[in-house]
């Protein structure tokens, strides 16, 4: 297992993003597994190392960097795999306002170092902007992996 602190690994990746450091960004990615980046905007999907590199080349061509801040982080580790759920904010290029941003990420150990395998970002919708909702049909009798009936749409 890697000796690195996972928060430090994520922070190094975020610094590479802020500085638009393509070599530094790519150094944070898995080279054995096919990394994937799913951004929060439509069309922000990059699969495989070459696809992710093209994605960041395009992002880094913007006049200002993205700035992420994730003060709330929850890590889970099982052997050589770690996954993260994080809640924070992003400041997009040419913007001054912070927007809520959530991150789900998977890191794997390669040659003794944690490397990013999956970045999946999302911007939570405000309750007022939601057109539909998920409504449980009934309260579950017990907690477990059983399927519960849910209804999609307005209540």
mmCIF file of C-alpha atoms in Angstrom:
data_model
loop_
_atom_site.group_PDB
_atom_site.id
_atom_site.type_symbol
_atom_site.label_atom_id
_atom_site.label_comp_id
_atom_site.label_asym_id
_atom_site.label_seq_id
_atom_site.Cartn_x
_atom_site.Cartn_y
_atom_site.Cartn_z
ATOM 1 C CA UNK A 1 0.000 0.000 0.000
ATOM 2 C CA UNK A 2 1.124 3.566 -0.659
ATOM 3 C CA UNK A 3 2.583 5.591 2.196
ATOM 4 C CA UNK A 4 1.219 8.892 0.877
ATOM 5 C CA UNK A 5 -1.522 10.771 2.682
ATOM 6 C CA UNK A 6 -4.591 10.665 0.420
ATOM 7 C CA UNK A 7 -5.544 14.275 1.193
ATOM 8 C CA UNK A 8 -2.053 15.339 0.061
ATOM 9 C CA UNK A 9 -2.470 13.345 -3.167
ATOM 10 C CA UNK A 10 -5.791 15.067 -3.922
ATOM 11 C CA UNK A 11 -4.324 18.470 -3.009
ATOM 12 C CA UNK A 12 -1.385 17.895 -5.395
ATOM 13 C CA UNK A 13 -3.828 17.104 -8.190
ATOM 14 C CA UNK A 14 -5.869 20.224 -7.407
ATOM 15 C CA UNK A 15 -2.689 22.353 -7.466
ATOM 16 C CA UNK A 16 -1.785 20.898 -10.866
ATOM 17 C CA UNK A 17 -5.277 21.879 -12.058
ATOM 18 C CA UNK A 18 -4.967 25.405 -10.645
ATOM 19 C CA UNK A 19 -1.565 25.903 -12.291
ATOM 20 C CA UNK A 20 -2.735 24.251 -15.528
ATOM 21 C CA UNK A 21 0.257 21.952 -15.254
ATOM 22 C CA UNK A 22 -0.468 19.231 -17.820
ATOM 23 C CA UNK A 23 2.603 17.144 -16.945
ATOM 24 C CA UNK A 24 1.759 17.384 -13.239
ATOM 25 C CA UNK A 25 -1.867 16.471 -13.898
ATOM 26 C CA UNK A 26 -0.934 13.452 -16.012
ATOM 27 C CA UNK A 27 1.556 12.326 -13.352
ATOM 28 C CA UNK A 28 -1.384 12.043 -10.941
ATOM 29 C CA UNK A 29 -3.289 9.679 -13.260
ATOM 30 C CA UNK A 30 -3.246 5.922 -13.414
ATOM 31 C CA UNK A 31 -1.107 4.584 -16.234
ATOM 32 C CA UNK A 32 -2.221 0.965 -15.815
ATOM 33 C CA UNK A 33 -5.977 1.394 -15.583
ATOM 34 C CA UNK A 34 -7.849 3.517 -18.081
ATOM 35 C CA UNK A 35 -8.569 6.736 -16.171
ATOM 36 C CA UNK A 36 -11.861 8.548 -16.672
ATOM 37 C CA UNK A 37 -12.981 12.107 -16.004
ATOM 38 C CA UNK A 38 -16.663 12.975 -15.858
ATOM 39 C CA UNK A 39 -17.071 16.703 -15.389
ATOM 40 C CA UNK A 40 -20.178 18.455 -14.156
ATOM 41 C CA UNK A 41 -21.071 20.040 -17.502
ATOM 42 C CA UNK A 42 -22.686 18.435 -20.539
ATOM 43 C CA UNK A 43 -20.076 16.879 -22.805
ATOM 44 C CA UNK A 44 -17.382 16.716 -20.126
ATOM 45 C CA UNK A 45 -16.515 13.050 -20.503
ATOM 46 C CA UNK A 46 -12.990 11.785 -21.077
ATOM 47 C CA UNK A 47 -12.160 8.094 -21.208
ATOM 48 C CA UNK A 48 -8.692 6.577 -21.299
ATOM 49 C CA UNK A 49 -5.379 8.299 -20.815
ATOM 50 C CA UNK A 50 -5.376 9.926 -24.269
ATOM 51 C CA UNK A 51 -8.953 11.144 -23.848
ATOM 52 C CA UNK A 52 -8.170 12.595 -20.421
ATOM 53 C CA UNK A 53 -5.065 14.323 -21.788
ATOM 54 C CA UNK A 54 -7.118 15.902 -24.616
ATOM 55 C CA UNK A 55 -9.740 16.973 -22.057
ATOM 56 C CA UNK A 56 -7.182 18.771 -19.879
ATOM 57 C CA UNK A 57 -5.451 20.368 -22.888
ATOM 58 C CA UNK A 58 -8.812 21.913 -23.801
ATOM 59 C CA UNK A 59 -9.544 22.971 -20.209
ATOM 60 C CA UNK A 60 -6.066 24.464 -19.780
ATOM 61 C CA UNK A 61 -6.505 26.561 -22.933
ATOM 62 C CA UNK A 62 -9.067 28.723 -21.093
ATOM 63 C CA UNK A 63 -7.852 32.118 -19.858
ATOM 64 C CA UNK A 64 -8.349 31.372 -16.151
ATOM 65 C CA UNK A 65 -7.963 28.163 -14.132
ATOM 66 C CA UNK A 66 -10.611 26.181 -12.308
ATOM 67 C CA UNK A 67 -10.199 26.425 -8.547
ATOM 68 C CA UNK A 68 -11.565 23.629 -6.367
ATOM 69 C CA UNK A 69 -11.942 23.560 -2.598
ATOM 70 C CA UNK A 70 -13.072 20.429 -0.765
ATOM 71 C CA UNK A 71 -13.182 21.072 2.991
ATOM 72 C CA UNK A 72 -15.471 18.059 3.571
ATOM 73 C CA UNK A 73 -13.821 14.800 2.508
ATOM 74 C CA UNK A 74 -14.626 11.207 3.331
ATOM 75 C CA UNK A 75 -12.099 8.532 2.339
ATOM 76 C CA UNK A 76 -12.503 4.762 2.332
ATOM 77 C CA UNK A 77 -9.613 2.406 1.631
ATOM 78 C CA UNK A 78 -9.611 -1.277 0.835
ATOM 79 C CA UNK A 79 -6.181 -2.620 -0.027
ATOM 80 C CA UNK A 80 -4.826 -0.798 -3.071
ATOM 81 C CA UNK A 81 -8.094 1.024 -3.826
ATOM 82 C CA UNK A 82 -9.367 4.228 -2.207
ATOM 83 C CA UNK A 83 -12.532 6.116 -2.931
ATOM 84 C CA UNK A 84 -13.505 9.616 -1.984
ATOM 85 C CA UNK A 85 -16.688 11.565 -1.581
ATOM 86 C CA UNK A 86 -16.089 15.281 -1.170
ATOM 87 C CA UNK A 87 -18.314 18.311 -0.820
ATOM 88 C CA UNK A 88 -17.012 21.762 -1.598
ATOM 89 C CA UNK A 89 -16.946 24.399 -4.287
ATOM 90 C CA UNK A 90 -15.502 25.367 -7.631
ATOM 91 C CA UNK A 91 -14.687 28.747 -9.144
ATOM 92 C CA UNK A 92 -14.840 28.415 -12.908
ATOM 93 C CA UNK A 93 -12.625 30.330 -15.359
ATOM 94 C CA UNK A 94 -13.555 34.013 -15.647
ATOM 95 C CA UNK A 95 -16.007 33.687 -12.724
ATOM 96 C CA UNK A 96 -15.710 35.139 -9.249
ATOM 97 C CA UNK A 97 -18.523 33.300 -7.476
ATOM 98 C CA UNK A 98 -18.042 29.914 -5.869
ATOM 99 C CA UNK A 99 -20.488 27.231 -6.952
ATOM 100 C CA UNK A 100 -21.274 24.122 -4.930
ATOM 101 C CA UNK A 101 -19.366 21.127 -6.301
ATOM 102 C CA UNK A 102 -19.248 17.485 -5.301
ATOM 103 C CA UNK A 103 -16.595 14.973 -6.186
ATOM 104 C CA UNK A 104 -16.546 11.211 -6.230
ATOM 105 C CA UNK A 105 -13.112 9.819 -7.060
ATOM 106 C CA UNK A 106 -11.290 6.502 -7.121
ATOM 107 C CA UNK A 107 -7.542 6.173 -6.560
ATOM 108 C CA UNK A 108 -5.428 3.045 -7.000
ATOM 109 C CA UNK A 109 -1.874 2.212 -5.965
ATOM 110 C CA UNK A 110 0.691 1.979 -8.765
ATOM 111 C CA UNK A 111 4.379 1.515 -7.996
ATOM 112 C CA UNK A 112 3.769 2.501 -4.376
ATOM 113 C CA UNK A 113 1.901 5.747 -5.140
ATOM 114 C CA UNK A 114 -1.785 6.634 -5.233
ATOM 115 C CA UNK A 115 -3.002 7.509 -8.744
ATOM 116 C CA UNK A 116 -6.364 8.844 -9.904
ATOM 117 C CA UNK A 117 -8.485 6.353 -11.805
ATOM 118 C CA UNK A 118 -11.865 8.150 -11.763
ATOM 119 C CA UNK A 119 -12.977 11.764 -11.227
ATOM 120 C CA UNK A 120 -16.733 12.280 -11.277
ATOM 121 C CA UNK A 121 -17.822 15.816 -10.487
ATOM 122 C CA UNK A 122 -21.288 17.250 -10.052
ATOM 123 C CA UNK A 123 -22.921 20.542 -9.215
ATOM 124 C CA UNK A 124 -25.931 19.921 -6.964
ATOM 125 C CA UNK A 125 -29.173 21.500 -8.119
ATOM 126 C CA UNK A 126 -30.868 23.900 -5.766
ATOM 127 C CA UNK A 127 -34.183 22.579 -4.402
ATOM 128 C CA UNK A 128 -36.083 25.344 -6.209
ATOM 129 C CA UNK A 129 -34.638 24.336 -9.588
ATOM 130 C CA UNK A 130 -35.579 20.646 -9.334
ATOM 131 C CA UNK A 131 -38.428 19.659 -11.636
ATOM 132 C CA UNK A 132 -38.882 16.151 -10.303
ATOM 133 C CA UNK A 133 -38.092 14.180 -7.217
ATOM 134 C CA UNK A 134 -37.638 10.671 -5.926
ATOM 135 C CA UNK A 135 -40.323 9.749 -3.415
ATOM 136 C CA UNK A 136 -40.213 6.511 -1.376
ATOM 137 C CA UNK A 137 -43.501 4.586 -1.602
ATOM 138 C CA UNK A 138 -43.135 3.144 1.884
ATOM 139 C CA UNK A 139 -40.694 3.082 4.735
ATOM 140 C CA UNK A 140 -38.380 0.064 4.625
ATOM 141 C CA UNK A 141 -39.003 -2.458 7.390
ATOM 142 C CA UNK A 142 -35.276 -3.074 7.808
ATOM 143 C CA UNK A 143 -31.990 -1.697 6.607
ATOM 144 C CA UNK A 144 -30.165 -3.831 4.077
ATOM 145 C CA UNK A 145 -29.533 -4.333 0.398
ATOM 146 C CA UNK A 146 -33.136 -5.144 -0.459
ATOM 147 C CA UNK A 147 -34.711 -3.187 -3.295
ATOM 148 C CA UNK A 148 -37.204 -0.582 -2.128
ATOM 149 C CA UNK A 149 -40.016 0.658 -4.306
ATOM 150 C CA UNK A 150 -39.496 4.248 -5.390
ATOM 151 C CA UNK A 151 -41.477 6.495 -7.693
ATOM 152 C CA UNK A 152 -39.892 9.093 -9.960
ATOM 153 C CA UNK A 153 -41.677 12.325 -10.745
ATOM 154 C CA UNK A 154 -43.695 14.990 -8.964
ATOM 155 C CA UNK A 155 -45.326 13.937 -5.731
#
